[in-house]
mmCIF file of C-alpha atoms in Angstrom:
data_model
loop_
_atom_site.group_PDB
_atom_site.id
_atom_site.type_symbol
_atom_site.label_atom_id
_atom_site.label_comp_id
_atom_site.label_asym_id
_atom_site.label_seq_id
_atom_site.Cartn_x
_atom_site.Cartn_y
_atom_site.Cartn_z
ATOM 1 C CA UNK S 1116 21.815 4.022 114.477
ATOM 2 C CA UNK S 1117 24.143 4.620 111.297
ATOM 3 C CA UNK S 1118 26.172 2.311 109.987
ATOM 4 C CA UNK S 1119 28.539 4.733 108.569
ATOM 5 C CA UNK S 1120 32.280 4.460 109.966
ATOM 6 C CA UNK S 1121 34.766 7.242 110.324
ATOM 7 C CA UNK S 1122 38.024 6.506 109.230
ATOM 8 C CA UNK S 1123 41.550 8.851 110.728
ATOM 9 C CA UNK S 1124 44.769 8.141 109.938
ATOM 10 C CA UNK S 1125 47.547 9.185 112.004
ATOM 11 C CA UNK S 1126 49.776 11.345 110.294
ATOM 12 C CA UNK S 1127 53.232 10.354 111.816
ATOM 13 C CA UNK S 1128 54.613 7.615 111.026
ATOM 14 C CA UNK S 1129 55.043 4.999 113.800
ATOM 15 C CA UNK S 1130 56.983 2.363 115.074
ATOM 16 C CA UNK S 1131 55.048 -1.300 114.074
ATOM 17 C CA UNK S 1132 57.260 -2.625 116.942
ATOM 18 C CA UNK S 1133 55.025 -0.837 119.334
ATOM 19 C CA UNK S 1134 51.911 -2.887 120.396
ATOM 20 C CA UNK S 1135 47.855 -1.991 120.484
ATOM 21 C CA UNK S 1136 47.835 -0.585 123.698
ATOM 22 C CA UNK S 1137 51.419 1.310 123.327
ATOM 23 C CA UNK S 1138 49.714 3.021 119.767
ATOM 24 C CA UNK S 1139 45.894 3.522 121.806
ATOM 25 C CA UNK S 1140 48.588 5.431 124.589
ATOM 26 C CA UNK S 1141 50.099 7.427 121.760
ATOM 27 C CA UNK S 1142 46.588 8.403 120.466
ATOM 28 C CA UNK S 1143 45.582 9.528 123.428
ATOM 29 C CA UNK S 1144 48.340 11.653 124.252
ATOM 30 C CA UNK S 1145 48.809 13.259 121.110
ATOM 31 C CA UNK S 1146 45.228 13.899 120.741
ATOM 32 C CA UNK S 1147 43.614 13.670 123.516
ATOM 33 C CA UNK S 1148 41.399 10.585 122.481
ATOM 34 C CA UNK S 1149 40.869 7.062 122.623
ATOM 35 C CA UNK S 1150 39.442 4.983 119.550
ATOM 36 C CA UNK S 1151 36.534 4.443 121.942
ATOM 37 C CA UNK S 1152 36.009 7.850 121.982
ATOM 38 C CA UNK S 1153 36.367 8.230 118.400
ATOM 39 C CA UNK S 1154 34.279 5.241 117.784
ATOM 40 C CA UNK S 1155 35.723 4.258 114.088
ATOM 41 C CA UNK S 1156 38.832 2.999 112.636
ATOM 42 C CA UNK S 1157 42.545 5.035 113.405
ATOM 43 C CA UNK S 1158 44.790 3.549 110.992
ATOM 44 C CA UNK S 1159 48.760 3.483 111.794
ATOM 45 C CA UNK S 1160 51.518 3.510 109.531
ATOM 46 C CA UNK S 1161 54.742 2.357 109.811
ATOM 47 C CA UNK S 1162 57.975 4.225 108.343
ATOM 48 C CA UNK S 1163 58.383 2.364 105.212
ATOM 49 C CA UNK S 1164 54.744 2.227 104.457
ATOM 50 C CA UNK S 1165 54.357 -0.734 103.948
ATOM 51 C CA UNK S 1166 52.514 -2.143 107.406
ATOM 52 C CA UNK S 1167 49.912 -0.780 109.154
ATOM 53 C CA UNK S 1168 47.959 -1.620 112.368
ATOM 54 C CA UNK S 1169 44.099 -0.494 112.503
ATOM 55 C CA UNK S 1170 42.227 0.006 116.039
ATOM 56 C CA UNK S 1171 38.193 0.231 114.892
ATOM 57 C CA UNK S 1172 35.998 0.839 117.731
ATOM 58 C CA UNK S 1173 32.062 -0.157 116.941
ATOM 59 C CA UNK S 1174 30.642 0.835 119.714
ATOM 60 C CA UNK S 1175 30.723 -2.765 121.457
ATOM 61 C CA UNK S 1176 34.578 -3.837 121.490
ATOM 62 C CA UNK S 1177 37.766 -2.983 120.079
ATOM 63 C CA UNK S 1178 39.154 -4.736 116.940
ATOM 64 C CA UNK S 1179 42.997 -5.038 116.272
ATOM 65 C CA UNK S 1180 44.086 -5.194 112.812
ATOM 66 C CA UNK S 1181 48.034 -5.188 111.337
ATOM 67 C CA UNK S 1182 49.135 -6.029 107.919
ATOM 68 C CA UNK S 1183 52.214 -8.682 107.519
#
């Protein structure tokens, strides 16, 4: 097993109002995957860019990440 992680960013900017499981929906919908199907990190931006949440998937669990 690799240790290597794969790293996508959504493109659109998002609302940082919106919680994990509202941003996992919008990941899914839009792309037709989950971060446990991608199994690596999906970063989120807000508007401003300036915040940003991070769903990374290791294979075990599913860590939540935002920026202040």
């Amino acid at each position: 097993m690799t240790r290597a992680v794969t790293i996508y960013v959504f493109r659109a900017p998002v609302d940082m109002r919106k919680s994990f499981g509202t941003l996992a929906a919008a990941l899914a919908t839009l792309h037709g995957a989950s971060p446990k199907a991608l199994r690596g990190a999906v970063f989120f931006v807000g508007r401003d860019r300036r915040r940003a949440k991070v769903l990374f998937f290791d294979g075990t669990g599913v860590c939540l990440l935002a920026s202040a």
